């Protein structure tokens, strides 16, 4: 069945791959991000099943205006994919930039919560809808330098589960996708503030997850029957695994 799907963070990485895949699956997709030229380029590729929508998810009045500007036949959103997000820096908490922390909180937490709060009532009214959030393994597995980024993704995980608790008895689904190391996106270039050498060495020979793997996962979630809710889905490349807990001795 064709749905109208709003994907945030559609100008790059996972979001772009998700838009491509969902249009190929026969859906109508609204792609949101700040860089409108990138969205317009994607529209050139995907055609009239794709609607570019400029918004900065940290600017709540901009989100309101963007949503209000949707043409009537695009305004019923059947599926919300809260994918926009970022990590900034990998410094220990005592050295991290406060401005970076605030940007991560505003984007990964406030923006995601606001879009959810704006769109959920129309889903509840129809007693139908699906919210897919983009979490991270960082929301479960602590690692040095993840401080606020990991904590913001722990918020996304618990918020997703709590939404399901509030939606008891309603036919609205919520899933949290939790990827590990992924390449082919701008994520690490943003995190390392344009340091291409650092990005290159992170992914070298790592056979990391690709954006298309995440798009496949979203496509699969949407193909599950409406009585099935996948709460969480954690995905890592085979090359990535868990470590022991270090003990530092005097
Ligand atoms: N790549 C990984 O290793 C990895 C692993 C686990 C989870 N994730 C999560 O997956 C999601 C997508 O990441 P990605 O790897 O695809 O990164 P990416 O290539 O950097 O894409 C991030 C997207 O978010 C958008 N965005 C950022 N800030 C925004 C804002 N204030 N308002 C609106 N849009 C904003 C960007 O668009 P504009 O700049 O045009 O606004 C871009 O389209 C993020 O939530 C990330 O935390 C990534």
Short mmCIF file of C-alpha atoms and ligand atoms in Angstrom, two decimals:
data_model
loop_
_atom_site.label_atom_id
_atom_site.label_comp_id
_atom_site.label_asym_id
_atom_site.label_seq_id
_atom_site.Cartn_x
_atom_site.Cartn_y
_atom_site.Cartn_z
CA UNK A 1 0.00 0.00 0.00
CA UNK A 2 1.34 3.45 -0.90
CA UNK A 3 1.89 5.71 2.12
CA UNK A 4 2.93 9.35 2.52
CA UNK A 5 6.19 9.31 4.45
CA UNK A 6 8.11 12.23 6.00
CA UNK A 7 11.85 11.55 6.24
CA UNK A 8 14.01 14.07 8.11
CA UNK A 9 17.69 14.35 7.27
CA UNK A 10 16.91 13.55 3.62
CA UNK A 11 19.72 15.59 2.06
CA UNK A 12 22.48 13.03 2.77
CA UNK A 13 23.41 9.60 4.11
CA UNK A 14 20.72 7.31 5.47
CA UNK A 15 17.91 9.78 4.80
CA UNK A 16 18.74 10.07 1.11
CA UNK A 17 19.05 6.28 0.71
CA UNK A 18 15.75 5.80 2.60
CA UNK A 19 13.98 8.29 0.27
CA UNK A 20 15.32 6.51 -2.82
CA UNK A 21 14.26 3.11 -1.51
CA UNK A 22 10.79 4.17 -0.36
CA UNK A 23 9.99 5.91 -3.66
CA UNK A 24 11.14 2.73 -5.46
CA UNK A 25 8.80 0.78 -3.14
CA UNK A 26 5.90 2.91 -4.44
CA UNK A 27 5.51 5.42 -1.60
CA UNK A 28 5.22 9.23 -1.70
CA UNK A 29 8.07 10.75 0.26
CA UNK A 30 8.54 14.20 1.80
CA UNK A 31 12.26 14.74 2.33
CA UNK A 32 13.20 17.37 4.93
CA UNK A 33 16.58 19.00 5.67
CA UNK A 34 18.25 22.41 5.78
CA UNK A 35 20.07 22.11 2.42
CA UNK A 36 17.21 22.64 -0.01
CA UNK A 37 19.44 22.38 -3.13
CA UNK A 38 20.34 18.80 -2.20
CA UNK A 39 16.65 17.99 -1.75
CA UNK A 40 15.80 19.60 -5.08
CA UNK A 41 18.50 17.54 -6.77
CA UNK A 42 16.95 14.42 -5.23
CA UNK A 43 13.56 15.53 -6.53
CA UNK A 44 15.11 15.78 -10.02
CA UNK A 45 16.10 12.13 -9.66
CA UNK A 46 12.96 10.78 -7.96
CA UNK A 47 10.26 12.85 -9.68
CA UNK A 48 6.81 13.75 -8.43
CA UNK A 49 6.70 11.06 -5.75
CA UNK A 50 9.24 13.15 -3.82
CA UNK A 51 8.48 16.49 -2.14
CA UNK A 52 11.43 18.59 -0.88
CA UNK A 53 10.75 20.43 2.39
CA UNK A 54 13.31 22.80 3.86
CA UNK A 55 13.46 22.83 7.64
CA UNK A 56 15.95 23.16 10.45
CA UNK A 57 14.60 20.78 13.10
CA UNK A 58 16.21 22.87 15.85
CA UNK A 59 14.10 25.90 14.86
CA UNK A 60 10.64 24.97 16.08
CA UNK A 61 8.80 27.84 14.38
CA UNK A 62 10.52 26.86 11.11
CA UNK A 63 9.24 23.30 11.59
CA UNK A 64 5.71 24.67 12.12
CA UNK A 65 5.91 26.83 8.99
CA UNK A 66 7.33 24.01 6.88
CA UNK A 67 4.60 21.58 7.94
CA UNK A 68 1.90 24.23 7.41
CA UNK A 69 3.26 24.90 3.91
CA UNK A 70 2.62 21.33 2.72
CA UNK A 71 0.01 21.14 -0.07
CA UNK A 72 -3.25 19.52 1.08
CA UNK A 73 -2.55 16.25 -0.73
CA UNK A 74 0.80 15.92 1.09
CA UNK A 75 -0.38 16.94 4.55
CA UNK A 76 -1.58 13.57 5.84
CA UNK A 77 1.61 11.91 7.05
CA UNK A 78 1.20 8.15 7.41
CA UNK A 79 4.80 7.46 8.44
CA UNK A 80 7.30 9.75 10.19
CA UNK A 81 10.96 8.80 9.97
CA UNK A 82 12.92 10.87 12.50
CA UNK A 83 16.37 10.40 10.99
CA UNK A 84 17.98 13.89 11.16
CA UNK A 85 20.76 13.85 13.71
CA UNK A 86 24.45 14.28 14.27
CA UNK A 87 27.45 13.71 16.49
CA UNK A 88 29.93 16.53 17.04
CA UNK A 89 33.39 15.75 18.33
CA UNK A 90 34.78 12.81 20.26
CA UNK A 91 36.44 14.72 23.11
CA UNK A 92 36.07 13.59 26.73
CA UNK A 93 33.30 15.36 28.65
CA UNK A 94 35.69 17.64 30.53
CA UNK A 95 37.08 18.98 27.23
CA UNK A 96 34.07 18.87 24.90
CA UNK A 97 32.67 22.06 23.38
CA UNK A 98 29.48 23.13 25.15
CA UNK A 99 28.17 24.52 21.83
CA UNK A 100 28.54 21.02 20.31
CA UNK A 101 26.60 19.48 23.19
CA UNK A 102 23.77 21.99 22.79
CA UNK A 103 23.56 21.40 19.01
CA UNK A 104 23.34 17.62 19.54
CA UNK A 105 20.65 18.06 22.20
CA UNK A 106 18.66 20.51 20.04
CA UNK A 107 18.85 18.27 16.96
CA UNK A 108 18.78 14.69 18.25
CA UNK A 109 16.42 15.27 21.18
CA UNK A 110 14.42 18.51 20.88
CA UNK A 111 13.93 18.38 17.08
CA UNK A 112 12.91 14.71 17.15
CA UNK A 113 10.54 15.21 20.09
CA UNK A 114 8.97 18.29 18.50
CA UNK A 115 8.29 16.66 15.13
CA UNK A 116 6.81 13.66 16.91
CA UNK A 117 4.56 15.86 19.05
CA UNK A 118 3.42 17.81 15.97
CA UNK A 119 2.59 14.78 13.82
CA UNK A 120 1.39 12.19 16.34
CA UNK A 121 -2.08 13.77 16.93
CA UNK A 122 -3.11 13.28 13.28
CA UNK A 123 -2.04 9.64 13.52
CA UNK A 124 -4.01 9.17 16.74
CA UNK A 125 -7.05 10.79 15.12
CA UNK A 126 -6.91 8.28 12.24
CA UNK A 127 -5.88 5.46 14.60
CA UNK A 128 -3.19 4.59 12.07
CA UNK A 129 0.46 5.54 11.66
CA UNK A 130 4.08 4.57 12.10
CA UNK A 131 7.00 6.43 13.65
CA UNK A 132 10.49 5.14 12.91
CA UNK A 133 13.29 6.77 14.89
CA UNK A 134 17.00 6.65 14.10
CA UNK A 135 18.82 5.71 17.28
CA UNK A 136 22.29 4.23 17.49
CA UNK A 137 24.20 1.45 19.22
CA UNK A 138 25.70 4.46 21.07
CA UNK A 139 22.38 4.69 22.92
CA UNK A 140 23.17 1.34 24.58
CA UNK A 141 26.93 0.80 24.40
CA UNK A 142 29.03 3.47 26.17
CA UNK A 143 32.35 4.42 24.58
CA UNK A 144 34.88 7.16 25.33
CA UNK A 145 33.89 10.48 23.77
CA UNK A 146 30.28 9.47 23.11
CA UNK A 147 29.08 11.44 26.15
CA UNK A 148 26.17 13.62 24.91
CA UNK A 149 25.78 11.86 21.55
CA UNK A 150 25.29 8.46 23.21
CA UNK A 151 23.01 9.98 25.83
CA UNK A 152 20.89 11.63 23.11
CA UNK A 153 20.47 8.25 21.40
CA UNK A 154 19.57 6.64 24.74
CA UNK A 155 16.83 9.28 24.88
CA UNK A 156 15.66 8.26 21.40
CA UNK A 157 15.54 4.60 22.43
CA UNK A 158 13.58 5.18 25.62
CA UNK A 159 11.32 7.81 24.03
CA UNK A 160 10.42 5.27 21.30
CA UNK A 161 9.48 2.66 23.91
CA UNK A 162 7.59 5.22 26.01
CA UNK A 163 5.60 6.31 22.94
CA UNK A 164 4.39 2.72 22.60
CA UNK A 165 3.36 2.81 26.26
CA UNK A 166 1.31 5.98 25.66
CA UNK A 167 -0.18 4.48 22.50
CA UNK A 168 -1.63 1.44 24.28
CA UNK A 169 -4.76 0.28 22.46
CA UNK A 170 -3.97 2.44 19.40
CA UNK A 171 -2.93 1.05 16.02
CA UNK A 172 0.19 3.17 15.80
CA UNK A 173 3.58 1.56 15.54
CA UNK A 174 6.95 2.84 16.77
CA UNK A 175 10.35 1.35 16.00
CA UNK A 176 13.86 2.45 16.92
CA UNK A 177 16.64 1.52 14.48
CA UNK A 178 20.02 1.34 16.22
CA UNK A 179 22.93 1.15 13.76
CA UNK A 180 26.58 0.67 14.62
CA UNK A 181 29.47 1.72 12.35
CA UNK A 182 28.18 2.96 8.98
CA UNK A 183 30.03 4.57 6.09
CA UNK A 184 28.92 6.34 2.93
CA UNK A 185 27.29 9.17 4.86
CA UNK A 186 28.48 12.58 6.04
CA UNK A 187 28.21 11.51 9.68
CA UNK A 188 31.93 11.17 10.49
CA UNK A 189 32.93 14.17 8.38
CA UNK A 190 30.47 16.22 10.47
CA UNK A 191 31.68 14.61 13.71
CA UNK A 192 35.35 15.25 12.91
CA UNK A 193 34.57 18.72 11.50
CA UNK A 194 35.86 18.12 7.99
CA UNK A 195 38.98 16.08 8.93
CA UNK A 196 38.93 13.72 5.92
CA UNK A 197 42.06 11.82 7.00
CA UNK A 198 40.46 10.87 10.32
CA UNK A 199 37.30 9.76 8.51
CA UNK A 200 39.32 7.68 6.05
CA UNK A 201 41.24 5.87 8.78
CA UNK A 202 38.04 5.11 10.71
CA UNK A 203 36.50 3.25 7.78
CA UNK A 204 39.63 1.73 6.28
CA UNK A 205 39.06 -2.01 5.70
CA UNK A 206 36.16 -1.93 8.20
CA UNK A 207 33.47 -3.16 5.77
CA UNK A 208 31.02 -0.91 7.60
CA UNK A 209 27.26 -0.82 7.08
CA UNK A 210 26.11 1.10 3.99
CA UNK A 211 23.20 3.58 3.80
CA UNK A 212 21.39 1.10 1.55
CA UNK A 213 21.49 -1.49 4.37
CA UNK A 214 19.59 0.95 6.59
CA UNK A 215 17.18 1.77 3.75
CA UNK A 216 16.53 -1.98 3.31
CA UNK A 217 15.75 -2.22 7.02
CA UNK A 218 13.25 0.64 6.83
CA UNK A 219 11.65 -0.92 3.75
CA UNK A 220 11.37 -4.27 5.57
CA UNK A 221 9.82 -2.63 8.64
CA UNK A 222 7.17 -1.00 6.45
CA UNK A 223 6.37 -4.34 4.85
CA UNK A 224 5.51 -6.01 8.16
CA UNK A 225 1.80 -6.58 8.75
CA UNK A 226 0.08 -3.80 10.68
CA UNK A 227 -0.41 -6.01 13.77
CA UNK A 228 3.37 -6.39 14.17
CA UNK A 229 5.46 -3.81 16.10
CA UNK A 230 9.23 -4.15 16.00
CA UNK A 231 10.31 -2.23 19.11
CA UNK A 232 14.04 -2.02 18.44
CA UNK A 233 16.39 -3.24 15.78
CA UNK A 234 20.14 -3.16 16.42
CA UNK A 235 22.46 -3.56 13.42
CA UNK A 236 26.24 -3.72 13.36
CA UNK A 237 28.75 -4.68 10.68
CA UNK A 238 30.27 -8.11 11.20
CA UNK A 239 33.62 -6.35 11.68
CA UNK A 240 32.36 -4.55 14.80
CA UNK A 241 31.89 -6.29 18.13
CA UNK A 242 31.96 -5.74 21.90
CA UNK A 243 35.01 -5.27 24.11
CA UNK A 244 35.85 -6.11 27.66
CA UNK A 245 35.42 -3.52 30.39
CA UNK A 246 38.82 -2.04 31.24
CA UNK A 247 39.95 -1.81 34.86
CA UNK A 248 42.57 0.85 35.61
CA UNK A 249 44.73 0.11 38.66
CA UNK A 250 46.81 2.45 40.83
N1 LIG B 1 26.56 6.96 10.11
C1 LIG B 1 26.62 6.32 11.27
O1 LIG B 1 27.65 5.70 11.60
C2 LIG B 1 25.43 6.31 12.19
C3 LIG B 1 25.35 5.29 13.14
C4 LIG B 1 24.26 5.25 14.00
C5 LIG B 1 23.28 6.21 13.90
N2 LIG B 1 23.38 7.21 12.98
C6 LIG B 1 22.29 8.21 12.96
O2 LIG B 1 21.66 8.17 11.69
C7 LIG B 1 21.11 9.44 11.39
C8 LIG B 1 21.54 9.86 10.00
O3 LIG B 1 22.96 9.93 9.98
P1 LIG B 1 23.82 9.82 8.65
O4 LIG B 1 24.92 8.87 8.94
O5 LIG B 1 22.98 9.61 7.48
O6 LIG B 1 24.48 11.30 8.68
P2 LIG B 1 24.60 12.43 7.56
O7 LIG B 1 25.00 11.87 6.25
O8 LIG B 1 25.46 13.49 8.18
O9 LIG B 1 23.09 12.98 7.43
C9 LIG B 1 22.49 13.71 8.47
C10 LIG B 1 21.23 14.36 7.94
O10 LIG B 1 20.62 15.10 9.01
C11 LIG B 1 20.31 16.39 8.55
N3 LIG B 1 20.35 17.37 9.63
C12 LIG B 1 21.36 17.60 10.52
N4 LIG B 1 21.03 18.63 11.32
C13 LIG B 1 19.80 19.04 10.94
C14 LIG B 1 18.93 20.08 11.37
N5 LIG B 1 19.26 20.92 12.38
N6 LIG B 1 17.73 20.23 10.76
C15 LIG B 1 17.38 19.42 9.74
N7 LIG B 1 18.16 18.42 9.29
C16 LIG B 1 19.37 18.25 9.87
C17 LIG B 1 21.35 16.71 7.47
O11 LIG B 1 20.82 17.64 6.51
P3 LIG B 1 21.19 19.18 6.38
O12 LIG B 1 22.63 19.33 6.80
O13 LIG B 1 20.95 19.47 4.92
O14 LIG B 1 20.22 19.86 7.27
C18 LIG B 1 21.51 15.34 6.81
O15 LIG B 1 20.53 15.18 5.80
C19 LIG B 1 21.56 10.38 12.51
O16 LIG B 1 20.50 10.52 13.45
C20 LIG B 1 22.73 9.65 13.13
O17 LIG B 1 22.91 9.98 14.49
C21 LIG B 1 24.43 7.28 12.12
#
